[in-house]
Every structure is written in structure tokens, then in C-alpha cells.
Coordinates of C-alpha atoms and ligand atoms in Angstrom, one line a residue:
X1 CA -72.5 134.4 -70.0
X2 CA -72.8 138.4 -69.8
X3 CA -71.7 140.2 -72.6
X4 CA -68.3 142.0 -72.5
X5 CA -65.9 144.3 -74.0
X6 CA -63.3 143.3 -76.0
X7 CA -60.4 143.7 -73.9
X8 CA -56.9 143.9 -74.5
X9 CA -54.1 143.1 -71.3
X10 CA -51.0 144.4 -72.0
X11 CA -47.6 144.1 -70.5
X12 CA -46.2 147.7 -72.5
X13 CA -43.2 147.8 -74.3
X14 CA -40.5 149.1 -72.6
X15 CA -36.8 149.2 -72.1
X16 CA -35.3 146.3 -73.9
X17 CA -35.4 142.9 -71.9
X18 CA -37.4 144.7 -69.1
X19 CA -39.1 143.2 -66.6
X20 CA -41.5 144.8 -65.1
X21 CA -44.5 143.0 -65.2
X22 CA -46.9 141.2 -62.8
X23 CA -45.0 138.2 -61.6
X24 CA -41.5 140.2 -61.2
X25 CA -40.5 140.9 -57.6
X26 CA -37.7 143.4 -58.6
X27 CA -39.3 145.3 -61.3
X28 CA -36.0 145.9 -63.2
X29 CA -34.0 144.6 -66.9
X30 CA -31.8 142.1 -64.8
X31 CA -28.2 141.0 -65.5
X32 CA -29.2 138.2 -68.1
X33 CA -32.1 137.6 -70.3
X34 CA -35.2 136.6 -67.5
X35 CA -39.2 137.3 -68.0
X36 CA -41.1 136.0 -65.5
X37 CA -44.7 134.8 -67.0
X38 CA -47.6 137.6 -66.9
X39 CA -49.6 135.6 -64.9
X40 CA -51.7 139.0 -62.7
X41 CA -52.7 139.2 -66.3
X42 CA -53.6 136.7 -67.7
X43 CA -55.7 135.8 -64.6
X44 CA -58.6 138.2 -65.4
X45 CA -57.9 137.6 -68.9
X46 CA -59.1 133.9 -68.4
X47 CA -62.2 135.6 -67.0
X48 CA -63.4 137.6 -70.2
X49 CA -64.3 135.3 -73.1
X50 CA -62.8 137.7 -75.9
X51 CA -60.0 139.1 -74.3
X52 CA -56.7 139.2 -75.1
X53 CA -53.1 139.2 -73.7
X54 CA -49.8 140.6 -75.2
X55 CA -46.6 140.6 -73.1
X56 CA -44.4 142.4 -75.6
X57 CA -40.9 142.6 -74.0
X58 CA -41.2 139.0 -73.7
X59 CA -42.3 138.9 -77.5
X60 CA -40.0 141.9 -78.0
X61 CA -43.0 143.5 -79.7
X62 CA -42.3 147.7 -80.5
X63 CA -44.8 149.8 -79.8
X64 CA -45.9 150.3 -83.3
X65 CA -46.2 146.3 -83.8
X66 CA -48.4 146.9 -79.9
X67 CA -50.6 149.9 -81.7
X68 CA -51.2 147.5 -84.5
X69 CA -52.3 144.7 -82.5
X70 CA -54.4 146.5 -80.5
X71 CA -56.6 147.9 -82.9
X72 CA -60.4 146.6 -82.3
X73 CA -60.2 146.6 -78.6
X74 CA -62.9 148.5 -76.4
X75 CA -61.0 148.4 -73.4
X76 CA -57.0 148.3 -72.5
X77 CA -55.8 147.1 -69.5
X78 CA -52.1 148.0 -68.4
X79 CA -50.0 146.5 -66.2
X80 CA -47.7 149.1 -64.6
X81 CA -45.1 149.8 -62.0
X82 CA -43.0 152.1 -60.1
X83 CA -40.0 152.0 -62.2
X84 CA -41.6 151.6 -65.6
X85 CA -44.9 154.0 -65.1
X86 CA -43.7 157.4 -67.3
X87 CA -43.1 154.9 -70.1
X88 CA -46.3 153.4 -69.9
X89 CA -48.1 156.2 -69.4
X90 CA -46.6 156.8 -73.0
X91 CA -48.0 153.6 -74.4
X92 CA -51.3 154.7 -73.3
X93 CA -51.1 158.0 -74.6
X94 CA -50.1 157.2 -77.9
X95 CA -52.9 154.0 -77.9
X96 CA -55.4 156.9 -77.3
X97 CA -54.5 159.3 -79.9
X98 CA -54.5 156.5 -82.2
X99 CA -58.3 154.9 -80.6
X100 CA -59.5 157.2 -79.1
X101 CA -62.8 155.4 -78.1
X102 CA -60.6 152.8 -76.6
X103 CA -60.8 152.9 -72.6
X104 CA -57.6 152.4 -71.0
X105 CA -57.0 151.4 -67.3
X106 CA -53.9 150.2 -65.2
X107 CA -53.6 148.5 -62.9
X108 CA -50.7 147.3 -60.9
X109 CA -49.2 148.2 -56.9
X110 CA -48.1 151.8 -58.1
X111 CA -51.5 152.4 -58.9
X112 CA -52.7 150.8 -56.1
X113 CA -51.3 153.0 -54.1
X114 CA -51.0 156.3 -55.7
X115 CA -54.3 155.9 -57.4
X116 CA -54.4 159.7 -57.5
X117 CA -51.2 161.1 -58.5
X118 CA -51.3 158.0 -61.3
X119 CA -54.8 159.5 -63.0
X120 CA -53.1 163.1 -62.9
X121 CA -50.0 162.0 -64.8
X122 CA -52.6 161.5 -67.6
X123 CA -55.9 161.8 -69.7
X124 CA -55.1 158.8 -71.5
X125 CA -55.9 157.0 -68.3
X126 CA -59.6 156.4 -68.3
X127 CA -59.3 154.6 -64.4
X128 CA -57.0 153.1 -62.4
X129 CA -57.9 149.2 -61.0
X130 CA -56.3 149.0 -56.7
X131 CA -55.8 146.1 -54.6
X132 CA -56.9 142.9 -56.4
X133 CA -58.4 143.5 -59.7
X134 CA -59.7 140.6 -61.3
X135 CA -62.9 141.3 -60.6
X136 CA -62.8 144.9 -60.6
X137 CA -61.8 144.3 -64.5
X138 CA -64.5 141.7 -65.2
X139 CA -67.1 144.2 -63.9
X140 CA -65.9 146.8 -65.9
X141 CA -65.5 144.8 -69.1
X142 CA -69.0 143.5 -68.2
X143 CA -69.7 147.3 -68.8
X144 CA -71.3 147.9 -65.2
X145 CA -71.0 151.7 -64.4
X146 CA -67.7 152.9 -62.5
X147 CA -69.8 154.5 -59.9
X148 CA -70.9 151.1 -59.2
X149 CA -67.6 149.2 -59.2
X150 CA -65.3 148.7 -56.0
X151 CA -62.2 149.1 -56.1
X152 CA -61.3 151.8 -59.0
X153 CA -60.4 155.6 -59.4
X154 CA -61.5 157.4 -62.4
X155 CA -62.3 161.1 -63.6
X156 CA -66.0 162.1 -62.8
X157 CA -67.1 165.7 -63.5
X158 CA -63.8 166.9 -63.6
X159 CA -62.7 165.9 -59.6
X160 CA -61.4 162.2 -59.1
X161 CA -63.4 159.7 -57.4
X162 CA -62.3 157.0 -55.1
X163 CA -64.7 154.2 -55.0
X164 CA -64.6 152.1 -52.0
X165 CA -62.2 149.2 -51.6
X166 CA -62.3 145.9 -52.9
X167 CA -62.5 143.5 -50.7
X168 CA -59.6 140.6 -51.1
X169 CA -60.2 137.3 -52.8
X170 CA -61.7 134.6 -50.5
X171 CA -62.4 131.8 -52.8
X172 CA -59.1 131.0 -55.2
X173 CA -60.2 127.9 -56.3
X174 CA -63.2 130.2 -58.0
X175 CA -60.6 132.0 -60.4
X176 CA -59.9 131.0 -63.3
X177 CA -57.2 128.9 -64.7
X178 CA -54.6 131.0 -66.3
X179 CA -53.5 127.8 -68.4
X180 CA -56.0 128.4 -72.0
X181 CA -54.9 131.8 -71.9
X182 CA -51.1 130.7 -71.8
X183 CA -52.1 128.4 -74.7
X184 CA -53.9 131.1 -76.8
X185 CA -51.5 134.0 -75.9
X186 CA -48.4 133.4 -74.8
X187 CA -45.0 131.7 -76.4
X188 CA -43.7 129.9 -73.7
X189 CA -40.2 129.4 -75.2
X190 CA -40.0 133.6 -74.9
X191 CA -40.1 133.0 -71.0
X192 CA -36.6 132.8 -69.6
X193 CA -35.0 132.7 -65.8
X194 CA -32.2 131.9 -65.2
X195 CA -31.8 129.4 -62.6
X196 CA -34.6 127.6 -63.9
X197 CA -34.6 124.9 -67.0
X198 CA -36.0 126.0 -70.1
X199 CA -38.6 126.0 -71.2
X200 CA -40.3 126.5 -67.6
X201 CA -44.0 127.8 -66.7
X202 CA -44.5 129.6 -64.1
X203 CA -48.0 130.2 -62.1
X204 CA -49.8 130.6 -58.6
X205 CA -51.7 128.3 -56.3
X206 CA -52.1 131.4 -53.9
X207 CA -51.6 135.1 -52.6
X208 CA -50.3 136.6 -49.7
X209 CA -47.4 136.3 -47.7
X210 CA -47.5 136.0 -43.6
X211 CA -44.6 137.5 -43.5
X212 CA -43.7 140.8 -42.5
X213 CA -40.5 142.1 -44.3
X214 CA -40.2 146.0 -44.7
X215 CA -39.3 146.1 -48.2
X216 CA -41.3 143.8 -49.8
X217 CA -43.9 145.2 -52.5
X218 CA -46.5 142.7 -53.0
X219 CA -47.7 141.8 -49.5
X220 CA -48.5 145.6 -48.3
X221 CA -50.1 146.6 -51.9
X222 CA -51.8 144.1 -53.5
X223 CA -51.9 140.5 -52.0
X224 CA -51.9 141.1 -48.0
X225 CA -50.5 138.7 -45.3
X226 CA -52.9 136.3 -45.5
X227 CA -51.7 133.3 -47.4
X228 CA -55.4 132.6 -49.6
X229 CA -54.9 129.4 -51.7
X230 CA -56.3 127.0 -53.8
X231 CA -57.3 123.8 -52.9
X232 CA -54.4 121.2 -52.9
X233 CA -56.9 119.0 -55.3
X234 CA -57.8 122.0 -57.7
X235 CA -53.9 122.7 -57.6
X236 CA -52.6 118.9 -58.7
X237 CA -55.7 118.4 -61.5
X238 CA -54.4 121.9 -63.1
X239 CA -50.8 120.8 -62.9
X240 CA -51.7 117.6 -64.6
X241 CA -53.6 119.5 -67.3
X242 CA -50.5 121.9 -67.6
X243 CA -48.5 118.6 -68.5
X244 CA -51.2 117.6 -70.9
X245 CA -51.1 121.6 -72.3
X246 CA -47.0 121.8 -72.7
X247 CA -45.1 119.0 -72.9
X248 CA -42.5 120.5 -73.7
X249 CA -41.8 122.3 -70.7
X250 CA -38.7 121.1 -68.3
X251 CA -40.0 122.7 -65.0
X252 CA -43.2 124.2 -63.4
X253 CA -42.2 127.1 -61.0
X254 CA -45.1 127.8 -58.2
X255 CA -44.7 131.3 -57.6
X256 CA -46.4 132.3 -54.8
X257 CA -44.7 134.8 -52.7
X258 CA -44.0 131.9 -49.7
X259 CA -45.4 128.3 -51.4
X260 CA -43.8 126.6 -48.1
X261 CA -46.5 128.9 -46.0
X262 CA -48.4 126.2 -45.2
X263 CA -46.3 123.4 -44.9
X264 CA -49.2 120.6 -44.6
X265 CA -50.7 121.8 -47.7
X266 CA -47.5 122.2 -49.8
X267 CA -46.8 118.2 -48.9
X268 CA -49.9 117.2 -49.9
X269 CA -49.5 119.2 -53.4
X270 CA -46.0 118.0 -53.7
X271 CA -47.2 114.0 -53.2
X272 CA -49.9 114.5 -55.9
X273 CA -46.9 116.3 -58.6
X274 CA -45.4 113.3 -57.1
X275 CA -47.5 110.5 -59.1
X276 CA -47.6 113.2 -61.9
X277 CA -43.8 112.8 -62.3
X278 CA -43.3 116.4 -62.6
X279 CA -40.1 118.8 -61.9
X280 CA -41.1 121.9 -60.1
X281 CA -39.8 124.3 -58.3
X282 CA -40.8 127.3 -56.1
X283 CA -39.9 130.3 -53.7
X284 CA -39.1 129.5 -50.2
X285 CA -37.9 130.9 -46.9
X286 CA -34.7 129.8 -45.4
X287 CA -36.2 127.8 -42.2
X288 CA -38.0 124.7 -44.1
X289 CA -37.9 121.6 -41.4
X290 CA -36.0 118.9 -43.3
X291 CA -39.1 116.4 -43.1
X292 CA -40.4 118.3 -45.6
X293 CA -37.8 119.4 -47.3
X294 CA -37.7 115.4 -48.3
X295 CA -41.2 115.1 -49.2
X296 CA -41.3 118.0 -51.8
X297 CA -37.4 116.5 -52.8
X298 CA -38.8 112.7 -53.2
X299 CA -41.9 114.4 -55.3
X300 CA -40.3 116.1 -58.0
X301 CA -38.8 119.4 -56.3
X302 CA -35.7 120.7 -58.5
X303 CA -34.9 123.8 -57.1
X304 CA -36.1 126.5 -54.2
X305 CA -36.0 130.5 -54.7
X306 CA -34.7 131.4 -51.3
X307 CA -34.4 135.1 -49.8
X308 CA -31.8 135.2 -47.5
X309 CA -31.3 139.2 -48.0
X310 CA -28.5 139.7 -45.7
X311 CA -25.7 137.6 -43.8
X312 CA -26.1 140.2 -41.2
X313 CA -28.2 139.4 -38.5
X314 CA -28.8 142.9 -37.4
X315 CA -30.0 143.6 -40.5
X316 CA -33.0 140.7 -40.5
X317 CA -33.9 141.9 -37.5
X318 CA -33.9 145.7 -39.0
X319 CA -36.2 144.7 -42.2
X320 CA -38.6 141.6 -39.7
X321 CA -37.2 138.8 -41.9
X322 CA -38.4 136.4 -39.4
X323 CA -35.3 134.1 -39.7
X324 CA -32.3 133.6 -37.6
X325 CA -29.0 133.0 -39.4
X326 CA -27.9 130.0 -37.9
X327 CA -31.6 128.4 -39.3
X328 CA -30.7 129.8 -42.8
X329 CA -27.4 127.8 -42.6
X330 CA -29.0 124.3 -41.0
X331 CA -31.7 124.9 -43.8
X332 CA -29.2 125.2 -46.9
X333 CA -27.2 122.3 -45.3
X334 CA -30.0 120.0 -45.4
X335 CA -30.9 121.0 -48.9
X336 CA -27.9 119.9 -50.2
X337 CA -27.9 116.6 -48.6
X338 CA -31.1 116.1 -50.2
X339 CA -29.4 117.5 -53.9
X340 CA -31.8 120.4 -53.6
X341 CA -30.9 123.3 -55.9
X342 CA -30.8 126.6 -54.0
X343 CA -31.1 129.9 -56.1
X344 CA -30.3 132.7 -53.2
X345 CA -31.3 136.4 -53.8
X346 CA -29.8 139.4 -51.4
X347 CA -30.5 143.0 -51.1
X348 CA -27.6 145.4 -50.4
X349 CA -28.6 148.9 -49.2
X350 CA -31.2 147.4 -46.0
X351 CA -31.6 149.7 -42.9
X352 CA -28.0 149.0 -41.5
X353 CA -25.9 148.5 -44.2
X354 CA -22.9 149.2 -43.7
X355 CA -19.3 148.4 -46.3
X356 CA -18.4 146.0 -43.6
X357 CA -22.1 144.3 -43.6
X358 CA -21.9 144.2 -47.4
X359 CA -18.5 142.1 -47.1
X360 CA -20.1 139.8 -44.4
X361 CA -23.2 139.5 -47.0
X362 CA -20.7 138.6 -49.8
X363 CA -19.0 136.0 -47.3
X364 CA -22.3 135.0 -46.2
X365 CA -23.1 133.7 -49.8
X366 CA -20.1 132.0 -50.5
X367 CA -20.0 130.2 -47.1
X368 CA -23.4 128.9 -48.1
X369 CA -22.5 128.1 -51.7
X370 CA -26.1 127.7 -53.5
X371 CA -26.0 127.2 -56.7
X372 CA -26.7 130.7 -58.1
X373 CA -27.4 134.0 -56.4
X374 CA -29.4 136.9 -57.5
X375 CA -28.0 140.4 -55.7
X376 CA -30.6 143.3 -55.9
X377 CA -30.1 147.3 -54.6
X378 CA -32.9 148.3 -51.9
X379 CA -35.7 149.6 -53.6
X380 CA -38.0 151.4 -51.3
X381 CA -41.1 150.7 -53.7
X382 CA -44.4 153.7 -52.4
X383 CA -46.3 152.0 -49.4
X384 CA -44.2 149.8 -48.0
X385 CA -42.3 150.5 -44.7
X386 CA -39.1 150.7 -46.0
X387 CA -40.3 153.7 -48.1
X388 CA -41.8 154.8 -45.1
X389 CA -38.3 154.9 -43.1
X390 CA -36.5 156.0 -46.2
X391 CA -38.4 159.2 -46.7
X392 CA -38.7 160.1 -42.7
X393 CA -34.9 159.5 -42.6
X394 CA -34.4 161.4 -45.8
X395 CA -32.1 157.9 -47.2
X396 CA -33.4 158.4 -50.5
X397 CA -31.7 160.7 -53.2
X398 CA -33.1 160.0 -56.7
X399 CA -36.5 158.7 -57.6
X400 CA -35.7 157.0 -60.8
X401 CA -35.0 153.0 -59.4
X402 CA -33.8 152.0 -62.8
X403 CA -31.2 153.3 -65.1
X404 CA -32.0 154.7 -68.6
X405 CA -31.1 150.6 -70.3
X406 CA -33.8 149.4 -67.3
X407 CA -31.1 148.1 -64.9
X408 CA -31.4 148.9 -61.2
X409 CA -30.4 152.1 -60.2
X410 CA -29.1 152.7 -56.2
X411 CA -32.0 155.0 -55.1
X412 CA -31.1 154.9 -51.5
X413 CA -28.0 156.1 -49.0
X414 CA -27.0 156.4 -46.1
X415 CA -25.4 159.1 -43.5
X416 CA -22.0 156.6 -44.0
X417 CA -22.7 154.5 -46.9
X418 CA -23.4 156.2 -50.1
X419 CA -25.8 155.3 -53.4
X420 CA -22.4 154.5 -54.9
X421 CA -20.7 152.7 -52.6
X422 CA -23.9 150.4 -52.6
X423 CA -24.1 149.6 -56.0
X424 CA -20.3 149.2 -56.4
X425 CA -20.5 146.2 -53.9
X426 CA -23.5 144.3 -56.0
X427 CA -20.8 144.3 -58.7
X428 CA -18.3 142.8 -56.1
X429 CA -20.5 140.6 -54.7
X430 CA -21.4 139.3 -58.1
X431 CA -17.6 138.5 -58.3
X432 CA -16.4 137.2 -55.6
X433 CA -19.9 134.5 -55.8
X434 CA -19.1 133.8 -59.5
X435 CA -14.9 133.9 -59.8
X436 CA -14.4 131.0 -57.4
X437 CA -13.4 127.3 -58.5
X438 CA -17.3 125.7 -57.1
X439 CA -19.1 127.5 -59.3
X440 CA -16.9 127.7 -62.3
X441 CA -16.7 123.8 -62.4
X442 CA -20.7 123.7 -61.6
X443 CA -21.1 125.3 -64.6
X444 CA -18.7 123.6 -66.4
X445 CA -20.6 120.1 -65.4
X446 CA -23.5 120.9 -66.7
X447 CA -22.7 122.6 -69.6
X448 CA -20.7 119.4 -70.4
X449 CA -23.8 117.4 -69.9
X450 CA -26.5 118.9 -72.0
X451 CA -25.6 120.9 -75.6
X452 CA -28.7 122.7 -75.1
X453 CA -27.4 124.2 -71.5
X454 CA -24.5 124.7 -72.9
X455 CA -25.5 126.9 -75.5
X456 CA -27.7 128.7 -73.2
X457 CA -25.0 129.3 -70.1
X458 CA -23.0 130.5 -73.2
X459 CA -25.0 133.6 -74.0
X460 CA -26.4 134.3 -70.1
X461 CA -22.7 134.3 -69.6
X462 CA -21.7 137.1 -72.2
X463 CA -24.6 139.0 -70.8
X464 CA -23.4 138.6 -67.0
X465 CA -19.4 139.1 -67.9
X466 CA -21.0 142.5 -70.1
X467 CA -23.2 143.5 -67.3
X468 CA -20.2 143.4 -64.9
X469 CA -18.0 145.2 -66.5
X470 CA -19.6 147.6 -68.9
X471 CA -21.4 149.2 -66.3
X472 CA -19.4 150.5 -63.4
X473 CA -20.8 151.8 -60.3
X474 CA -23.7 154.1 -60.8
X475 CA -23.0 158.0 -60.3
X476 CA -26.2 159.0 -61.2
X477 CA -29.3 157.9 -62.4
X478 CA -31.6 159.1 -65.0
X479 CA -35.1 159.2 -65.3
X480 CA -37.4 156.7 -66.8
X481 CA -36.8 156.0 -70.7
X482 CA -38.7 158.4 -72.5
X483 CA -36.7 157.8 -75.5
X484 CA -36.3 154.3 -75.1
X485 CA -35.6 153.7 -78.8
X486 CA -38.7 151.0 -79.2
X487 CA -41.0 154.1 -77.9
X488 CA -39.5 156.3 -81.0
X489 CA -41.0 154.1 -83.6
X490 CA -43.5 155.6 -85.8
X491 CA -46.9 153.9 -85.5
X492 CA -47.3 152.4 -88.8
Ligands
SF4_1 S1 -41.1 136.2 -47.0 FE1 -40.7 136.8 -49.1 S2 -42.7 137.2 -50.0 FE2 -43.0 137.1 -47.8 S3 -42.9 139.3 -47.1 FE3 -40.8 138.4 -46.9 S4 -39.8 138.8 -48.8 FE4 -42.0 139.2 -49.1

């Protein structure tokens, strides 16, 4: 095997219960405690022999405990995004002054995309890693020159250079399983969601989405439209070794952007979790035939993440959702014959939005009663087409998406709908979903059923009652957390 660097991949410190890391589709501290699993990460990680991986806001590491850690390392790899990128920047610069031989890239879809302006916002930034990056990293750690390595910016002679692009992943079943590195780096029990039992793991069997919606970030930065997988055998033998790895783990949570893209393949996945006996879950679109819908539910499928966005069709038609509302509602009906757990996100603030669309949203969601429901603000994220519209419309009026504790800031308006008016109808939404006898006595079931859920619903409860009402609608939001209290640490 060829040499390499010792390199560190780190998920930064940031604002407290942040997150921002690879895996999270709304890069934002959301209402309760919830990390998705670092898994962009710790996918090249599992490709260099002595690497490591540290996800500190999921370890609720400081940066001076970080600093510590990292000492050793030839190369740091940062994970960034829009939202969180002045604070890492930060992190990096305070990892140089303290090594400053270490070489420190990010990588991430804000650097993918603004490559340039990212390697200006800092020296400490040695090169920035676009598209796909797992190889891109492995060549570097490998120590080839950066002239030589597709896919990266960097500083050359005092202009920046833009190497040529890397070409997307063919083969998946030729990366790396990100399970040893889970083993060696991760605390699993530090990974909360939610919807989802605890303690879950979460990981992908492919990248890509077909789908065309205007707002989404990964499929126009990073991962494409084209749904790449892994073989269906490679995908049941590492789910079976993930058993073997943590047996303590109530749910395995396939987080591909669309698992039910190919529905063929997801049945023959699901029939082989099937004989494994395994509870598992994943993200969905609303328009799964119910044939299959019985074959994932008769092998082991909990629950399905499901974006319905809006209750107005209008609006699906304004952002290409690619699904009719009368679909959505067959599809959730035949989930819950089946007992199929639903968790729903919606976006308020989508090209169209108007107070009367947000009440038909909020009626939308309570007509179709899932189990839980996730409301985010429109965040028009560099590159995609809602960014696009939003800045040749002139909708957006503040660049900071989150607030100064990390929670989603309302970054977009419209000629009749402010930022305010926007955010002030998440918090009603959350309400009118949450205050009504279903899920009251759903929660009450279950917390009756299981001490352990009870505890848990306890606390996510506190934090969603404190969220509600401690934080009224935004007036205006403030930039990135540059003195986010864990940042102020002294290095020790
Ligand atoms: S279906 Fe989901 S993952 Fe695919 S583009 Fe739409 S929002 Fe993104």
C-alpha cells in the first residue's frame, strides 16, 4: 500500500448542537438534539490507513480539546458549509498558527462551488477539494503534486489555480466501507435524530438524486442526478457486518438522497435485510407504488423520511418536485395501512409562498397525519436554482442562513410575504402539527411503552416546547458565530 500522510478529517466545532456536517440536508442546529453520522468523511477516511476522524459537535469537543487532538497530523481535512464556513475558517486558522506545517483543505458543496472566493477568505486554507473528493483526498494524502490532482484549487505563485474536474464516481462498490472507521472513531450513542430509535447508524448505498428540485443542495454540487450505487449484494453483506459491528444499534437509516430510486434494486436489498432481521429505515419520495411499499414493510422497514415540501400544488410545480398531491396522499394512505412510520419534512418560503399557501401547507400536514414532521425556512444554498431565482429576483435580504445559537434564519422574502412572516408560520406550523389530540396521545403510547423513550421524548420535548417559545419570529439575523463561546477557548 502507498505511503500516506497522516490525516486528520474533521467535522469543526461550531455552534452548540450544530449540524452542519456531511450527511445533513439542512445545514442548521435544529429544534431538538439531532447529528446525522459524518459519513462524506469518514468515506475517504476508510481510504487512508492512518487517518483519522473527529466529529466534535457530536462529541461536543471545544476547539482547544480539537487543537489538542490534532497535534501530529500532516494533513487536515475540513468539512465545511454555507452556513458554518466563517467559523471554520476559524478552526483552520487557529490549527495553523498552532502547526503550522500542517496542510489544511476543505472540502464540502460551498467549496465546491465557490472554490475561489473560499481560498481568498484565508491562508490557512492550503486547497480546497470540489465535486466528489474521495479520491481527490487519497491522492493528495498519497502526497502526489497538486498540479497533478483533479479536482482541487490551491494557491500557486501567488494566483489561484483551478485544476480540472473530477470526474464523478463510477464504481461504488470500489469505495470503501465506512463501517471500521465508525468502529475506530465514532461514539455511536453521540448520534441522535429524532424520529429515528436510538441508537441508529446511518450510511449510503449510493449518490445522486434523478430528481430535479430547485432547492436541493446536494444533487447540483456534489452528487449529480445520476443515482450511482452499490451493488444490492455488496450492500446486504456490509449491512450484516454492521449487525455483527453494533449490536446495539435499534435502526439502520440508508441515507441516500432517494433509496426508493431504483425500485427493483431497493426490493432486492430490502428481501436480503429481510433474512438479516434488521429494522431500517430510509428517505423516500411521496409516490412509492404500494407493491413495494409491502416488500421493504414485510423486510424490516420502520420508518420513511418523506419530502413533501408544500401542500400547494403550484408550489411543486414552481420548485420541479415531480409529485402530484393527490399521489402524496394515496402514498401516505397506503403507508399507514402497512403501519409504516412517516417522518414528513416541508419548506416554507418556496417560489409562491404565499400566508395563505403556508396555512394550506400547515393543513396539508395535519390532513396527512405522519407521525412527525420536520418544517425548514427556504435556504437558497450557492449553485442551486433557487439561488439562482433568488438573486435575479432580488428575494433574498441577509446572507447569514442561521442565527447567532445556529438555528435557521429566514434569508429569503418576497414582494408580499416577508422574511418574518415566513419564519413566524414555521413556529405555527410546528403548533398546530404538535397541539392536536393524535399526536399528543402518539406520544403518550409510546412513552408508556418503553422507559427508555420515555426519557428521551422527555428532554426532545423541553427542547421543542424551548425552541417554540423562546425564540419568536426572527427580525434580523446575524452573522456567523464568531464568538461562539466554544471558539473563545484558549488553546491549552
Ligand atoms: S427528491 Fe429529494 S434528494 Fe432528490 S432532488 Fe428532490 S429534494 Fe433533493
Amino acid at each position: 500500500m502507498t505511503a500516506t500522510l497522516r490525516t486528520l478529517f474533521l467535522n469543526p466545532p461550531s455552534y452548540s448542537g450544530f449540524d452542519g456536517g456531511a450527511g445533513s440536508r439542512y445545514q442548521a442546529r435544529r429544534e431538538i438534539k439531532s447529528f446525522w453520522y459524518p459519513t462524506w468523511l469518514a468515506q475517504p477516511a476508510a481510504m487512508i490507513a492512518n487517518s483519522k476522524l473527529i466529529d466534535a459537535p457530536a462529541d461536543d469537543l471545544n476547539l482547544a480539546q480539537v487543537i489538542q487532538m490534532s497535534r501530529g497530523f500532516d494533513l487536515c481535512v475540513i468539512h465545511t458549509s454555507t452556513p458554518s464556513f466563517r467559523n471554520d475558517v476559524l478552526v483552520a486558522e487557529r490549527l495553523k498558527q498552532e502547526y503550522p506545517r500542517m496542510m489544511i483543505g476543505f472540502c464540502g458543496a460551498h467549496v465546491a462551488v465557490l472554490p475561489e472566493e473560499s481560498l481568498n477568505a484565508s491562508t490557512a486554507i492550503d486547497f480546497v477539494a470540489r465535486e466528489e473528493f474521495d479520491y481527490t483526498l487519497l491522492e493528495i494524502a498519497q502526497g502526489k503534486p497538486f498540479a497533478d490532482v483533479d479536482g482541487i484549487s490551491y494557491r500557486s505563485n501567488g494566483s489561484i489555480q483551478h485544476n480540472k474536474d473530477r470526474e464523478l464516481i463510477g464504481d461504488m462498490d470500489a469505495l470503501a466501507s465506512v463501517l471500521d472507521v465508525y468502529k475506530r472513531d465514532l461514539t455511536i450513542e453521540n448520534y441522535y435524530i429524532g424520529y429515528l430509535q436510538h441508537p441508529y447508524l446511518s450510511l449510503y448505498t449510493g449518490r445522486g438524486c434523478p430528481a430535479r428540485c430547485t432547492f436541493c443542495l446536494w444533487p447540483q454540487t456534489v452528487g449529480g442526478h445520476v443515482y450511482r450505487t452499490r451493488g444490492p449484494e455488496s450492500v446486504i453483506e456490509e449491512m450484516a457486518r454492521a449487525k455483527e459491528y453494533f449490536p446495539q444499534v435499534k435502526e439502520f437509516f440508508f441515507d441516500d438522497d432517494t433509496f426508493t430510486a431504483d425500485l427493483p434494486r431497493a426490493a432486492e436489498i430490502a428481501k436480503g435485510l429481510g433474512k438479516l432481521g434488521i429494522t431500517w429505515s430510509c428517505n423516500s419520495r411521496a409516490n412509492v407504488p404500494y407493491e413495494y411499499l409491502k416488500i421493504f414493510k414485510d423486510n424490516g422497514l420502520r420508518l420513511l423520511l418523506v419530502g413533501y415540501e408544500s401542500g400547494n400544488q403550484k408550489i411543486l410545480n414552481n420548485i420541479k418536485k415531480g409529485i402530484r398531491l393527490d399521489i402524496a396522499r394515496e402514498f401516505t394512505k397506503n403507508c399507514r395501512k402497512l403501519g409504516i412510520v412517516i417522518h414528513g419534512t416541508f419548506i416554507l418560503g418556496l417560489p409562491g409562498e404565499t400566508k395563505e399557501t403556508i396555512e394550506e401547507t400547515t393543513r396539508f400536514a395535519c390532513e396527512l397525519d405522519v407521525e412527525t414532521i420536520q418544517v425548514s425556512l427556504a435556504a437558497p444554498y450557492p449553485r442551486t436554482e433557487l439561488y439562482q431565482q433568488a438573486v435575479r429576483n432580488a428575494w433574498v435580504n441577509k446572507d447569514a442562513m442561521v442565527l447567532g445559537d445556529g438555528t435557521q434564519s429566514c434569508v429569503i422574502q418576497y414582494p408580499e410575504l416577508s422574511s418574518e412572516e415566513i419564519a413566524a408560520g414555521l413556529n405555527r406550523m410546528y403548533k398546530k402539527f404538535y397541539f392536536r389530540p393524535r399526536p399528543i396521545a402518539r406520544m403518550l403510547v409510546a412513552m408508556a411503552k418503553d422507559s427508555q423513550e420515555r426519557n428521551r421524548r422527555l428532554r426532545e420535548g423541553a427542547e421543542f416546547v424551548k425552541f417554540l417559545w423562546s425564540r419568536p419570529a426572527p427580525k434580523k439575523a446575524v452573522p456567523a458565530p464568531v464568538a461562539e463561546p466554544k471558539l473563545e477557548q484558549p488553546v491549552a
